[in-house]
Amino acid sequence: MGADQTDAGNPLRGLGEARTAKGPPPVHQWNPPFCGDIDMRIARDGTWFYMNSPIGRKPLVQLFSSVLRLDGDGKYYLVTPVEKVGIRVEDAPFTAIRMQVSGEGRGQAICFETNVDEEVTAGESHPLRFAQEEGTGGLKPYVMVRAGLEALVSRALFYDLAAAGTVEDGWFGVWSSGCFYPMQKASEIGLAS
């Protein structure tokens, strides 16, 4: 079967061609034909499912995550050199499961490890953002992992993240790699500037 043909019975056929020796493949450079959606989803807790069964093999999840792309249409795709298939993502495609804080004040650096063993340090290339959680009004922190793909910071880590916070110009937030990420106005949570 040529590179310009797809195999409807095996929509993930091109995965073997997508492997690289180091780092994620250059999925942003590939423009293969769209082959439809497949019954794959990433749950809010970061668990990957195929046909409603959890994918229990971490190396397989890591392989899938390496060819994941968020396109301008707001949809997530697994992309190989020969095909592109749509998947569902309930919240963020990754989950930050470990965090390490080094330094303090403006010199502080916050490093996150994801559920697929990627490490990123929050900063200009990997910004943090805080979104309001529907229904609770609470905050959900996210860190950019790569190319528009974010990791939801787990609730347990959120408490550690808040513990690393400080008040700056009337906002409570955290410093990492020289960048300040505001969470909430200090006055709204009873903190003085």
PDB file of C-alpha atoms in Angstrom:
ATOM      1  CA  MET A   1       0.000   0.000   0.000  1.00  0.00           C
ATOM      2  CA  GLY A   2       1.493   3.351  -1.034  1.00  0.00           C
ATOM      3  CA  ALA A   3       2.003   6.327   1.263  1.00  0.00           C
ATOM      4  CA  ASP A   4      -0.901   8.113  -0.416  1.00  0.00           C
ATOM      5  CA  GLN A   5      -3.360   5.311   0.347  1.00  0.00           C
ATOM      6  CA  THR A   6      -5.022   4.668   3.704  1.00  0.00           C
ATOM      7  CA  ASP A   7      -6.160   1.427   5.247  1.00  0.00           C
ATOM      8  CA  ALA A   8      -9.696   1.897   6.621  1.00  0.00           C
ATOM      9  CA  GLY A   9      -9.354  -1.307   8.660  1.00  0.00           C
ATOM     10  CA  ASN A  10      -6.249  -0.017  10.419  1.00  0.00           C
ATOM     11  CA  PRO A  11      -6.545   3.753  10.967  1.00  0.00           C
ATOM     12  CA  LEU A  12      -3.339   3.893  13.028  1.00  0.00           C
ATOM     13  CA  ARG A  13      -1.162   2.125  10.464  1.00  0.00           C
ATOM     14  CA  GLY A  14       1.289   5.020  10.131  1.00  0.00           C
ATOM     15  CA  LEU A  15       2.325   5.007  13.807  1.00  0.00           C
ATOM     16  CA  GLY A  16       5.430   2.936  13.113  1.00  0.00           C
ATOM     17  CA  GLU A  17       6.600   5.525  10.600  1.00  0.00           C
ATOM     18  CA  ALA A  18       6.093   8.317  13.131  1.00  0.00           C
ATOM     19  CA  ARG A  19       8.649   7.053  15.653  1.00  0.00           C
ATOM     20  CA  THR A  20      11.811   9.095  16.040  1.00  0.00           C
ATOM     21  CA  ALA A  21      14.970   8.512  18.010  1.00  0.00           C
ATOM     22  CA  LYS A  22      14.539  11.491  20.326  1.00  0.00           C
ATOM     23  CA  GLY A  23      11.629  13.743  21.163  1.00  0.00           C
ATOM     24  CA  PRO A  24       8.196  13.905  19.602  1.00  0.00           C
ATOM     25  CA  PRO A  25       7.924  13.618  15.820  1.00  0.00           C
ATOM     26  CA  PRO A  26       7.382  16.808  13.765  1.00  0.00           C
ATOM     27  CA  VAL A  27       3.594  16.357  13.499  1.00  0.00           C
ATOM     28  CA  HIS A  28       3.190  20.097  12.873  1.00  0.00           C
ATOM     29  CA  GLN A  29       4.975  19.606   9.525  1.00  0.00           C
ATOM     30  CA  TRP A  30       2.782  16.752   8.327  1.00  0.00           C
ATOM     31  CA  ASN A  31      -0.360  17.315   6.281  1.00  0.00           C
ATOM     32  CA  PRO A  32      -1.778  13.842   5.566  1.00  0.00           C
ATOM     33  CA  PRO A  33      -5.383  13.199   4.530  1.00  0.00           C
ATOM     34  CA  PHE A  34      -8.076  13.121   7.218  1.00  0.00           C
ATOM     35  CA  CYS A  35      -9.308   9.545   7.607  1.00  0.00           C
ATOM     36  CA  GLY A  36     -12.183  10.189  10.028  1.00  0.00           C
ATOM     37  CA  ASP A  37     -12.663   9.956  13.756  1.00  0.00           C
ATOM     38  CA  ILE A  38     -11.793   6.866  15.769  1.00  0.00           C
ATOM     39  CA  ASP A  39     -13.293   5.718  19.069  1.00  0.00           C
ATOM     40  CA  MET A  40     -10.421   6.979  21.195  1.00  0.00           C
ATOM     41  CA  ARG A  41     -10.670   9.500  24.011  1.00  0.00           C
ATOM     42  CA  ILE A  42      -8.603  10.983  26.773  1.00  0.00           C
ATOM     43  CA  ALA A  43     -10.588  11.227  30.005  1.00  0.00           C
ATOM     44  CA  ARG A  44     -10.385  14.163  32.407  1.00  0.00           C
ATOM     45  CA  ASP A  45      -7.981  12.219  34.625  1.00  0.00           C
ATOM     46  CA  GLY A  46      -5.567  11.608  31.721  1.00  0.00           C
ATOM     47  CA  THR A  47      -6.564   7.979  31.085  1.00  0.00           C
ATOM     48  CA  TRP A  48      -6.573   7.027  27.405  1.00  0.00           C
ATOM     49  CA  PHE A  49      -9.431   4.814  26.154  1.00  0.00           C
ATOM     50  CA  TYR A  50      -9.866   2.930  22.900  1.00  0.00           C
ATOM     51  CA  MET A  51     -13.377   1.613  22.205  1.00  0.00           C
ATOM     52  CA  ASN A  52     -14.300   2.339  25.863  1.00  0.00           C
ATOM     53  CA  SER A  53     -11.444   0.181  27.206  1.00  0.00           C
ATOM     54  CA  PRO A  54      -8.579   1.855  29.048  1.00  0.00           C
ATOM     55  CA  ILE A  55      -5.215   1.578  27.333  1.00  0.00           C
ATOM     56  CA  GLY A  56      -3.123   0.044  30.096  1.00  0.00           C
ATOM     57  CA  ARG A  57       0.243  -0.079  28.353  1.00  0.00           C
ATOM     58  CA  LYS A  58       2.118   3.135  29.120  1.00  0.00           C
ATOM     59  CA  PRO A  59       4.531   2.784  26.147  1.00  0.00           C
ATOM     60  CA  LEU A  60       1.518   2.666  23.821  1.00  0.00           C
ATOM     61  CA  VAL A  61      -0.012   5.755  25.450  1.00  0.00           C
ATOM     62  CA  GLN A  62       3.347   7.513  25.126  1.00  0.00           C
ATOM     63  CA  LEU A  63       3.484   6.607  21.430  1.00  0.00           C
ATOM     64  CA  PHE A  64      -0.024   7.926  20.817  1.00  0.00           C
ATOM     65  CA  SER A  65       0.716  11.096  22.789  1.00  0.00           C
ATOM     66  CA  SER A  66       3.826  11.729  20.683  1.00  0.00           C
ATOM     67  CA  VAL A  67       1.700  12.054  17.517  1.00  0.00           C
ATOM     68  CA  LEU A  68      -1.105  14.081  19.119  1.00  0.00           C
ATOM     69  CA  ARG A  69      -1.859  17.468  17.601  1.00  0.00           C
ATOM     70  CA  LEU A  70      -4.361  20.245  18.296  1.00  0.00           C
ATOM     71  CA  ASP A  71      -5.400  21.912  15.039  1.00  0.00           C
ATOM     72  CA  GLY A  72      -6.824  25.356  14.387  1.00  0.00           C
ATOM     73  CA  ASP A  73     -10.345  23.905  14.332  1.00  0.00           C
ATOM     74  CA  GLY A  74     -10.009  23.183  18.071  1.00  0.00           C
ATOM     75  CA  LYS A  75     -10.006  19.402  17.560  1.00  0.00           C
ATOM     76  CA  TYR A  76      -7.403  16.850  18.543  1.00  0.00           C
ATOM     77  CA  TYR A  77      -5.873  14.452  16.038  1.00  0.00           C
ATOM     78  CA  LEU A  78      -3.391  11.617  15.950  1.00  0.00           C
ATOM     79  CA  VAL A  79      -1.176  12.471  12.996  1.00  0.00           C
ATOM     80  CA  THR A  80       1.277  10.265  11.126  1.00  0.00           C
ATOM     81  CA  PRO A  81       3.029  10.947   7.833  1.00  0.00           C
ATOM     82  CA  VAL A  82       0.257   9.072   5.967  1.00  0.00           C
ATOM     83  CA  GLU A  83      -2.980   9.756   7.867  1.00  0.00           C
ATOM     84  CA  LYS A  84      -4.790  11.912  10.411  1.00  0.00           C
ATOM     85  CA  VAL A  85      -7.577  10.633  12.687  1.00  0.00           C
ATOM     86  CA  GLY A  86      -9.719  12.551  15.155  1.00  0.00           C
ATOM     87  CA  ILE A  87      -9.970  11.677  18.843  1.00  0.00           C
ATOM     88  CA  ARG A  88     -11.886  13.196  21.794  1.00  0.00           C
ATOM     89  CA  VAL A  89     -10.239  14.958  24.716  1.00  0.00           C
ATOM     90  CA  GLU A  90     -12.501  15.647  27.703  1.00  0.00           C
ATOM     91  CA  ASP A  91     -10.325  18.373  29.241  1.00  0.00           C
ATOM     92  CA  ALA A  92      -6.581  18.517  28.593  1.00  0.00           C
ATOM     93  CA  PRO A  93      -4.615  15.817  26.781  1.00  0.00           C
ATOM     94  CA  PHE A  94      -2.073  15.475  29.591  1.00  0.00           C
ATOM     95  CA  THR A  95      -2.090  15.541  33.377  1.00  0.00           C
ATOM     96  CA  ALA A  96       0.703  17.019  35.485  1.00  0.00           C
ATOM     97  CA  ILE A  97       1.296  14.395  38.159  1.00  0.00           C
ATOM     98  CA  ARG A  98       4.532  15.575  39.805  1.00  0.00           C
ATOM     99  CA  MET A  99       5.935  18.984  40.580  1.00  0.00           C
ATOM    100  CA  GLN A 100       9.237  20.273  41.881  1.00  0.00           C
ATOM    101  CA  VAL A 101       9.901  23.808  43.048  1.00  0.00           C
ATOM    102  CA  SER A 102      13.436  25.151  43.174  1.00  0.00           C
ATOM    103  CA  GLY A 103      14.631  28.592  44.184  1.00  0.00           C
ATOM    104  CA  GLU A 104      12.402  31.292  45.595  1.00  0.00           C
ATOM    105  CA  GLY A 105      10.793  34.590  44.737  1.00  0.00           C
ATOM    106  CA  ARG A 106      11.380  35.784  41.173  1.00  0.00           C
ATOM    107  CA  GLY A 107      14.147  33.190  40.819  1.00  0.00           C
ATOM    108  CA  GLN A 108      11.754  30.325  41.522  1.00  0.00           C
ATOM    109  CA  ALA A 109      11.347  27.587  38.901  1.00  0.00           C
ATOM    110  CA  ILE A 110       8.461  25.109  38.869  1.00  0.00           C
ATOM    111  CA  CYS A 111       9.040  21.879  36.958  1.00  0.00           C
ATOM    112  CA  PHE A 112       6.159  19.535  36.103  1.00  0.00           C
ATOM    113  CA  GLU A 113       6.172  15.899  35.015  1.00  0.00           C
ATOM    114  CA  THR A 114       3.210  14.619  33.024  1.00  0.00           C
ATOM    115  CA  ASN A 115       1.448  11.270  32.984  1.00  0.00           C
ATOM    116  CA  VAL A 116       3.396  10.433  29.788  1.00  0.00           C
ATOM    117  CA  ASP A 117       6.780  11.261  31.382  1.00  0.00           C
ATOM    118  CA  GLU A 118       7.321  14.617  29.677  1.00  0.00           C
ATOM    119  CA  GLU A 119       8.980  17.273  31.826  1.00  0.00           C
ATOM    120  CA  VAL A 120       8.431  20.994  31.421  1.00  0.00           C
ATOM    121  CA  THR A 121       9.448  23.985  33.490  1.00  0.00           C
ATOM    122  CA  ALA A 122       6.817  26.700  33.653  1.00  0.00           C
ATOM    123  CA  GLY A 123       8.063  29.847  31.958  1.00  0.00           C
ATOM    124  CA  GLU A 124       7.888  31.751  28.701  1.00  0.00           C
ATOM    125  CA  SER A 125       7.885  28.599  26.522  1.00  0.00           C
ATOM    126  CA  HIS A 126       5.641  26.647  28.902  1.00  0.00           C
ATOM    127  CA  PRO A 127       3.236  29.160  30.467  1.00  0.00           C
ATOM    128  CA  LEU A 128       0.825  28.423  33.266  1.00  0.00           C
ATOM    129  CA  ARG A 129      -2.794  29.493  33.059  1.00  0.00           C
ATOM    130  CA  PHE A 130      -5.632  29.311  35.537  1.00  0.00           C
ATOM    131  CA  ALA A 131      -9.186  28.688  34.336  1.00  0.00           C
ATOM    132  CA  GLN A 132     -12.388  28.847  36.335  1.00  0.00           C
ATOM    133  CA  GLU A 133     -13.902  25.414  36.912  1.00  0.00           C
ATOM    134  CA  GLU A 134     -17.511  25.099  35.802  1.00  0.00           C
ATOM    135  CA  GLY A 135     -19.942  24.426  38.596  1.00  0.00           C
ATOM    136  CA  THR A 136     -17.542  25.138  41.463  1.00  0.00           C
ATOM    137  CA  GLY A 137     -16.029  28.511  40.616  1.00  0.00           C
ATOM    138  CA  GLY A 138     -12.676  27.092  41.703  1.00  0.00           C
ATOM    139  CA  LEU A 139      -9.475  27.352  39.714  1.00  0.00           C
ATOM    140  CA  LYS A 140      -7.969  24.740  37.433  1.00  0.00           C
ATOM    141  CA  PRO A 141      -4.314  25.254  36.564  1.00  0.00           C
ATOM    142  CA  TYR A 142      -2.849  24.193  33.210  1.00  0.00           C
ATOM    143  CA  VAL A 143       0.728  24.184  31.944  1.00  0.00           C
ATOM    144  CA  MET A 144       1.626  24.245  28.244  1.00  0.00           C
ATOM    145  CA  VAL A 145       3.532  21.110  27.298  1.00  0.00           C
ATOM    146  CA  ARG A 146       4.052  21.578  23.553  1.00  0.00           C
ATOM    147  CA  ALA A 147       2.405  23.013  20.447  1.00  0.00           C
ATOM    148  CA  GLY A 148      -0.884  24.005  22.084  1.00  0.00           C
ATOM    149  CA  LEU A 149      -1.127  20.790  24.117  1.00  0.00           C
ATOM    150  CA  GLU A 150      -1.658  21.425  27.810  1.00  0.00           C
ATOM    151  CA  ALA A 151      -1.458  19.386  30.991  1.00  0.00           C
ATOM    152  CA  LEU A 152      -4.089  19.840  33.675  1.00  0.00           C
ATOM    153  CA  VAL A 153      -2.295  20.198  36.997  1.00  0.00           C
ATOM    154  CA  SER A 154      -3.772  17.596  39.353  1.00  0.00           C
ATOM    155  CA  ARG A 155      -5.740  18.841  42.343  1.00  0.00           C
ATOM    156  CA  ALA A 156      -3.126  17.494  44.773  1.00  0.00           C
ATOM    157  CA  LEU A 157      -0.424  19.500  42.988  1.00  0.00           C
ATOM    158  CA  PHE A 158      -2.612  22.590  42.887  1.00  0.00           C
ATOM    159  CA  TYR A 159      -2.322  22.854  46.675  1.00  0.00           C
ATOM    160  CA  ASP A 160       1.483  22.631  46.387  1.00  0.00           C
ATOM    161  CA  LEU A 161       1.377  25.233  43.624  1.00  0.00           C
ATOM    162  CA  ALA A 162      -0.653  27.577  45.823  1.00  0.00           C
ATOM    163  CA  ALA A 163       1.849  27.030  48.652  1.00  0.00           C
ATOM    164  CA  ALA A 164       4.578  28.341  46.319  1.00  0.00           C
ATOM    165  CA  GLY A 165       2.536  31.484  45.632  1.00  0.00           C
ATOM    166  CA  THR A 166       3.049  35.084  46.604  1.00  0.00           C
ATOM    167  CA  VAL A 167       1.341  38.446  46.229  1.00  0.00           C
ATOM    168  CA  GLU A 168       2.570  40.662  43.387  1.00  0.00           C
ATOM    169  CA  ASP A 169       0.929  43.958  42.321  1.00  0.00           C
ATOM    170  CA  GLY A 170      -2.360  43.056  44.013  1.00  0.00           C
ATOM    171  CA  TRP A 171      -2.508  39.517  42.627  1.00  0.00           C
ATOM    172  CA  PHE A 172      -1.837  36.177  44.275  1.00  0.00           C
ATOM    173  CA  GLY A 173       0.111  33.912  41.945  1.00  0.00           C
ATOM    174  CA  VAL A 174       3.353  32.068  41.353  1.00  0.00           C
ATOM    175  CA  TRP A 175       6.713  32.907  39.849  1.00  0.00           C
ATOM    176  CA  SER A 176       8.511  30.480  37.560  1.00  0.00           C
ATOM    177  CA  SER A 177      11.502  31.125  35.331  1.00  0.00           C
ATOM    178  CA  GLY A 178      11.129  34.890  35.654  1.00  0.00           C
ATOM    179  CA  CYS A 179       7.412  34.938  34.749  1.00  0.00           C
ATOM    180  CA  PHE A 180       4.582  35.735  37.164  1.00  0.00           C
ATOM    181  CA  TYR A 181       1.332  33.792  36.749  1.00  0.00           C
ATOM    182  CA  PRO A 182      -1.615  35.436  38.571  1.00  0.00           C
ATOM    183  CA  MET A 183      -4.259  33.160  40.044  1.00  0.00           C
ATOM    184  CA  GLN A 184      -6.650  35.534  41.768  1.00  0.00           C
ATOM    185  CA  LYS A 185      -6.826  39.072  43.106  1.00  0.00           C
ATOM    186  CA  ALA A 186      -5.227  39.063  46.543  1.00  0.00           C
ATOM    187  CA  SER A 187      -8.093  41.078  48.046  1.00  0.00           C
ATOM    188  CA  GLU A 188     -10.626  38.431  46.943  1.00  0.00           C
ATOM    189  CA  ILE A 189      -8.902  35.772  49.023  1.00  0.00           C
ATOM    190  CA  GLY A 190      -8.144  37.961  52.070  1.00  0.00           C
ATOM    191  CA  LEU A 191      -4.483  38.683  51.347  1.00  0.00           C
ATOM    192  CA  ALA A 192      -2.948  42.134  51.522  1.00  0.00           C
ATOM    193  CA  SER A 193      -0.563  43.268  48.806  1.00  0.00           C
TER     194      SER A 193
END
